[in-house]
Amino acid sequence: MLLKNQSIDHVAELKGWAGTRDIDLYARAAAEGFHVILTNDTKQLSRPLEVVAIAESALHRIEYRQNHKHGGLVGLGAATATVCAGLPHALAELDRAVGQRLISLNGVDRSQQSRLRIVDPAAVPPKFWPSTFA
């Protein structure tokens, strides 16, 4: 389990919440007792009315970037990895926080070069690799 002692609800799974505009979502979530909003909408903080809604809600806001240039499994994998790697640290920080916090999770590099190390054992055999297989 990724998170102990916390639960995550998706807005689409909460009865009557699907389609709630972001401006209304923050006030509603605060009124319902939520503490944190996790979003991939990185433009919220550049929209004045949404910034006011976030501030007035006093909810913590955690954002992660979903790079749409890398769609499909690559984009989904990078977004999932970013949240899985960063969310526990962000929540630990929020446990110690006094007052509202805005957190951006740093993205996991999606490039194949940084995510994989590929070895051809015939060309570069690892230590103790049997010579019959090289």
PDB file of C-alpha atoms in Angstrom:
ATOM      1  CA  MET A   1       0.000   0.000   0.000  1.00  0.00           C
ATOM      2  CA  LEU A   2       1.389   3.380  -1.011  1.00  0.00           C
ATOM      3  CA  LEU A   3      -0.064   5.335   1.883  1.00  0.00           C
ATOM      4  CA  LYS A   4      -0.737   4.199   5.423  1.00  0.00           C
ATOM      5  CA  ASN A   5      -3.155   6.256   7.529  1.00  0.00           C
ATOM      6  CA  GLN A   6      -4.482   8.218   4.523  1.00  0.00           C
ATOM      7  CA  SER A   7      -7.197   7.647   1.989  1.00  0.00           C
ATOM      8  CA  ILE A   8      -7.479   9.058  -1.500  1.00  0.00           C
ATOM      9  CA  ASP A   9     -10.792   9.797  -3.165  1.00  0.00           C
ATOM     10  CA  HIS A  10     -11.063  10.680  -6.827  1.00  0.00           C
ATOM     11  CA  VAL A  11     -13.524  13.451  -7.562  1.00  0.00           C
ATOM     12  CA  ALA A  12     -15.223  11.270 -10.196  1.00  0.00           C
ATOM     13  CA  GLU A  13     -15.876   8.566  -7.579  1.00  0.00           C
ATOM     14  CA  LEU A  14     -17.506  10.855  -5.029  1.00  0.00           C
ATOM     15  CA  LYS A  15     -21.268  10.858  -5.455  1.00  0.00           C
ATOM     16  CA  GLY A  16     -22.395  14.138  -6.975  1.00  0.00           C
ATOM     17  CA  TRP A  17     -18.896  15.574  -7.380  1.00  0.00           C
ATOM     18  CA  ALA A  18     -18.144  14.639 -11.007  1.00  0.00           C
ATOM     19  CA  GLY A  19     -17.977  17.744 -13.151  1.00  0.00           C
ATOM     20  CA  THR A  20     -17.406  20.114 -10.218  1.00  0.00           C
ATOM     21  CA  ARG A  21     -15.483  23.162 -11.441  1.00  0.00           C
ATOM     22  CA  ASP A  22     -12.124  23.740  -9.774  1.00  0.00           C
ATOM     23  CA  ILE A  23     -13.279  27.076  -8.353  1.00  0.00           C
ATOM     24  CA  ASP A  24     -16.103  25.311  -6.519  1.00  0.00           C
ATOM     25  CA  LEU A  25     -14.138  22.146  -5.774  1.00  0.00           C
ATOM     26  CA  TYR A  26     -11.812  23.729  -3.222  1.00  0.00           C
ATOM     27  CA  ALA A  27     -14.597  25.207  -1.087  1.00  0.00           C
ATOM     28  CA  ARG A  28     -16.609  22.001  -1.300  1.00  0.00           C
ATOM     29  CA  ALA A  29     -13.638  19.815  -0.381  1.00  0.00           C
ATOM     30  CA  ALA A  30     -12.822  22.036   2.601  1.00  0.00           C
ATOM     31  CA  ALA A  31     -16.444  21.953   3.772  1.00  0.00           C
ATOM     32  CA  GLU A  32     -16.452  18.148   3.521  1.00  0.00           C
ATOM     33  CA  GLY A  33     -13.340  17.817   5.674  1.00  0.00           C
ATOM     34  CA  PHE A  34     -10.700  17.083   3.065  1.00  0.00           C
ATOM     35  CA  HIS A  35      -7.200  18.358   3.807  1.00  0.00           C
ATOM     36  CA  VAL A  36      -5.336  18.045   0.502  1.00  0.00           C
ATOM     37  CA  ILE A  37      -6.078  18.364  -3.204  1.00  0.00           C
ATOM     38  CA  LEU A  38      -3.812  16.406  -5.562  1.00  0.00           C
ATOM     39  CA  THR A  39      -4.011  17.696  -9.129  1.00  0.00           C
ATOM     40  CA  ASN A  40      -2.241  17.548 -12.459  1.00  0.00           C
ATOM     41  CA  ASP A  41      -3.712  20.917 -13.461  1.00  0.00           C
ATOM     42  CA  THR A  42      -0.535  22.969 -13.250  1.00  0.00           C
ATOM     43  CA  LYS A  43      -2.299  26.054 -14.664  1.00  0.00           C
ATOM     44  CA  GLN A  44      -4.563  26.562 -11.642  1.00  0.00           C
ATOM     45  CA  LEU A  45      -2.081  28.925  -9.998  1.00  0.00           C
ATOM     46  CA  SER A  46      -2.103  31.145 -13.087  1.00  0.00           C
ATOM     47  CA  ARG A  47      -5.883  31.651 -13.032  1.00  0.00           C
ATOM     48  CA  PRO A  48      -6.834  34.452 -10.602  1.00  0.00           C
ATOM     49  CA  LEU A  49     -10.241  33.079  -9.555  1.00  0.00           C
ATOM     50  CA  GLU A  50      -8.794  29.629  -8.887  1.00  0.00           C
ATOM     51  CA  VAL A  51      -5.931  31.107  -6.869  1.00  0.00           C
ATOM     52  CA  VAL A  52      -8.464  32.911  -4.668  1.00  0.00           C
ATOM     53  CA  ALA A  53     -10.497  29.687  -4.284  1.00  0.00           C
ATOM     54  CA  ILE A  54      -7.374  27.755  -3.271  1.00  0.00           C
ATOM     55  CA  ALA A  55      -6.332  30.421  -0.763  1.00  0.00           C
ATOM     56  CA  GLU A  56      -9.804  30.730   0.757  1.00  0.00           C
ATOM     57  CA  SER A  57     -10.155  26.954   1.131  1.00  0.00           C
ATOM     58  CA  ALA A  58      -6.979  26.748   3.266  1.00  0.00           C
ATOM     59  CA  LEU A  59      -6.474  23.287   1.744  1.00  0.00           C
ATOM     60  CA  HIS A  60      -3.018  22.033   0.957  1.00  0.00           C
ATOM     61  CA  ARG A  61      -2.483  21.675  -2.787  1.00  0.00           C
ATOM     62  CA  ILE A  62      -0.130  19.146  -4.356  1.00  0.00           C
ATOM     63  CA  GLU A  63       0.444  19.232  -8.082  1.00  0.00           C
ATOM     64  CA  TYR A  64       2.269  16.920 -10.427  1.00  0.00           C
ATOM     65  CA  ARG A  65       2.987  17.482 -14.070  1.00  0.00           C
ATOM     66  CA  GLN A  66       1.608  15.112 -16.663  1.00  0.00           C
ATOM     67  CA  ASN A  67       3.654  15.719 -19.787  1.00  0.00           C
ATOM     68  CA  HIS A  68       1.294  15.368 -22.722  1.00  0.00           C
ATOM     69  CA  LYS A  69       4.176  15.185 -25.202  1.00  0.00           C
ATOM     70  CA  HIS A  70       4.735  11.696 -23.827  1.00  0.00           C
ATOM     71  CA  GLY A  71       1.263  10.231 -23.940  1.00  0.00           C
ATOM     72  CA  GLY A  72       0.222   6.624 -23.625  1.00  0.00           C
ATOM     73  CA  LEU A  73       2.086   4.287 -21.322  1.00  0.00           C
ATOM     74  CA  VAL A  74       5.208   6.480 -21.191  1.00  0.00           C
ATOM     75  CA  GLY A  75       3.254   9.500 -19.931  1.00  0.00           C
ATOM     76  CA  LEU A  76       1.104   7.421 -17.593  1.00  0.00           C
ATOM     77  CA  GLY A  77       4.170   5.666 -16.194  1.00  0.00           C
ATOM     78  CA  ALA A  78       6.033   8.924 -15.588  1.00  0.00           C
ATOM     79  CA  ALA A  79       3.030  10.557 -13.899  1.00  0.00           C
ATOM     80  CA  THR A  80       2.405   7.499 -11.723  1.00  0.00           C
ATOM     81  CA  ALA A  81       6.077   7.271 -10.789  1.00  0.00           C
ATOM     82  CA  THR A  82       6.178  10.972  -9.933  1.00  0.00           C
ATOM     83  CA  VAL A  83       3.196  10.666  -7.587  1.00  0.00           C
ATOM     84  CA  CYS A  84       4.366   7.386  -6.025  1.00  0.00           C
ATOM     85  CA  ALA A  85       7.862   8.740  -5.393  1.00  0.00           C
ATOM     86  CA  GLY A  86       6.877  12.194  -4.179  1.00  0.00           C
ATOM     87  CA  LEU A  87       3.534  11.891  -2.415  1.00  0.00           C
ATOM     88  CA  PRO A  88       4.759  10.163   0.771  1.00  0.00           C
ATOM     89  CA  HIS A  89       7.387  12.898   1.243  1.00  0.00           C
ATOM     90  CA  ALA A  90       4.851  15.640   0.557  1.00  0.00           C
ATOM     91  CA  LEU A  91       2.389  14.202   3.070  1.00  0.00           C
ATOM     92  CA  ALA A  92       5.138  13.906   5.689  1.00  0.00           C
ATOM     93  CA  GLU A  93       5.908  17.595   5.172  1.00  0.00           C
ATOM     94  CA  LEU A  94       2.223  18.458   5.509  1.00  0.00           C
ATOM     95  CA  ASP A  95       2.043  16.565   8.798  1.00  0.00           C
ATOM     96  CA  ARG A  96       4.619  19.024  10.177  1.00  0.00           C
ATOM     97  CA  ALA A  97       3.229  22.124   8.455  1.00  0.00           C
ATOM     98  CA  VAL A  98       1.552  24.955  10.259  1.00  0.00           C
ATOM     99  CA  GLY A  99      -0.695  26.659   7.740  1.00  0.00           C
ATOM    100  CA  GLN A 100      -1.486  26.017   4.104  1.00  0.00           C
ATOM    101  CA  ARG A 101       1.160  24.636   1.746  1.00  0.00           C
ATOM    102  CA  LEU A 102       1.420  24.478  -2.051  1.00  0.00           C
ATOM    103  CA  ILE A 103       3.638  21.617  -3.231  1.00  0.00           C
ATOM    104  CA  SER A 104       4.854  20.678  -6.708  1.00  0.00           C
ATOM    105  CA  LEU A 105       6.142  17.145  -7.154  1.00  0.00           C
ATOM    106  CA  ASN A 106       9.264  16.965  -9.301  1.00  0.00           C
ATOM    107  CA  GLY A 107       8.687  14.799 -12.353  1.00  0.00           C
ATOM    108  CA  VAL A 108      10.428  11.528 -12.955  1.00  0.00           C
ATOM    109  CA  ASP A 109      12.490  11.704 -16.145  1.00  0.00           C
ATOM    110  CA  ARG A 110      10.623   9.918 -18.931  1.00  0.00           C
ATOM    111  CA  SER A 111      13.551   9.419 -21.281  1.00  0.00           C
ATOM    112  CA  GLN A 112      14.562   5.852 -21.984  1.00  0.00           C
ATOM    113  CA  GLN A 113      18.226   6.727 -21.394  1.00  0.00           C
ATOM    114  CA  SER A 114      17.608   7.796 -17.806  1.00  0.00           C
ATOM    115  CA  ARG A 115      15.056   5.081 -16.976  1.00  0.00           C
ATOM    116  CA  LEU A 116      16.877   2.048 -18.367  1.00  0.00           C
ATOM    117  CA  ARG A 117      20.333   0.523 -18.375  1.00  0.00           C
ATOM    118  CA  ILE A 118      20.603  -2.071 -21.114  1.00  0.00           C
ATOM    119  CA  VAL A 119      23.528  -4.476 -21.291  1.00  0.00           C
ATOM    120  CA  ASP A 120      24.337  -6.805 -24.168  1.00  0.00           C
ATOM    121  CA  PRO A 121      26.237  -9.516 -22.296  1.00  0.00           C
ATOM    122  CA  ALA A 122      27.756 -10.776 -25.549  1.00  0.00           C
ATOM    123  CA  ALA A 123      29.408  -7.373 -26.092  1.00  0.00           C
ATOM    124  CA  VAL A 124      30.015  -6.311 -22.471  1.00  0.00           C
ATOM    125  CA  PRO A 125      29.777  -9.344 -20.227  1.00  0.00           C
ATOM    126  CA  PRO A 126      29.179  -8.717 -16.511  1.00  0.00           C
ATOM    127  CA  LYS A 127      31.735  -9.902 -14.014  1.00  0.00           C
ATOM    128  CA  PHE A 128      31.575 -13.718 -13.655  1.00  0.00           C
ATOM    129  CA  TRP A 129      29.570 -14.055 -16.905  1.00  0.00           C
ATOM    130  CA  PRO A 130      30.330 -17.526 -18.313  1.00  0.00           C
ATOM    131  CA  SER A 131      32.538 -17.232 -21.399  1.00  0.00           C
ATOM    132  CA  THR A 132      30.393 -19.827 -23.191  1.00  0.00           C
ATOM    133  CA  PHE A 133      27.556 -17.265 -23.301  1.00  0.00           C
ATOM    134  CA  ALA A 134      29.627 -14.255 -24.389  1.00  0.00           C
TER     135      ALA A 134
END
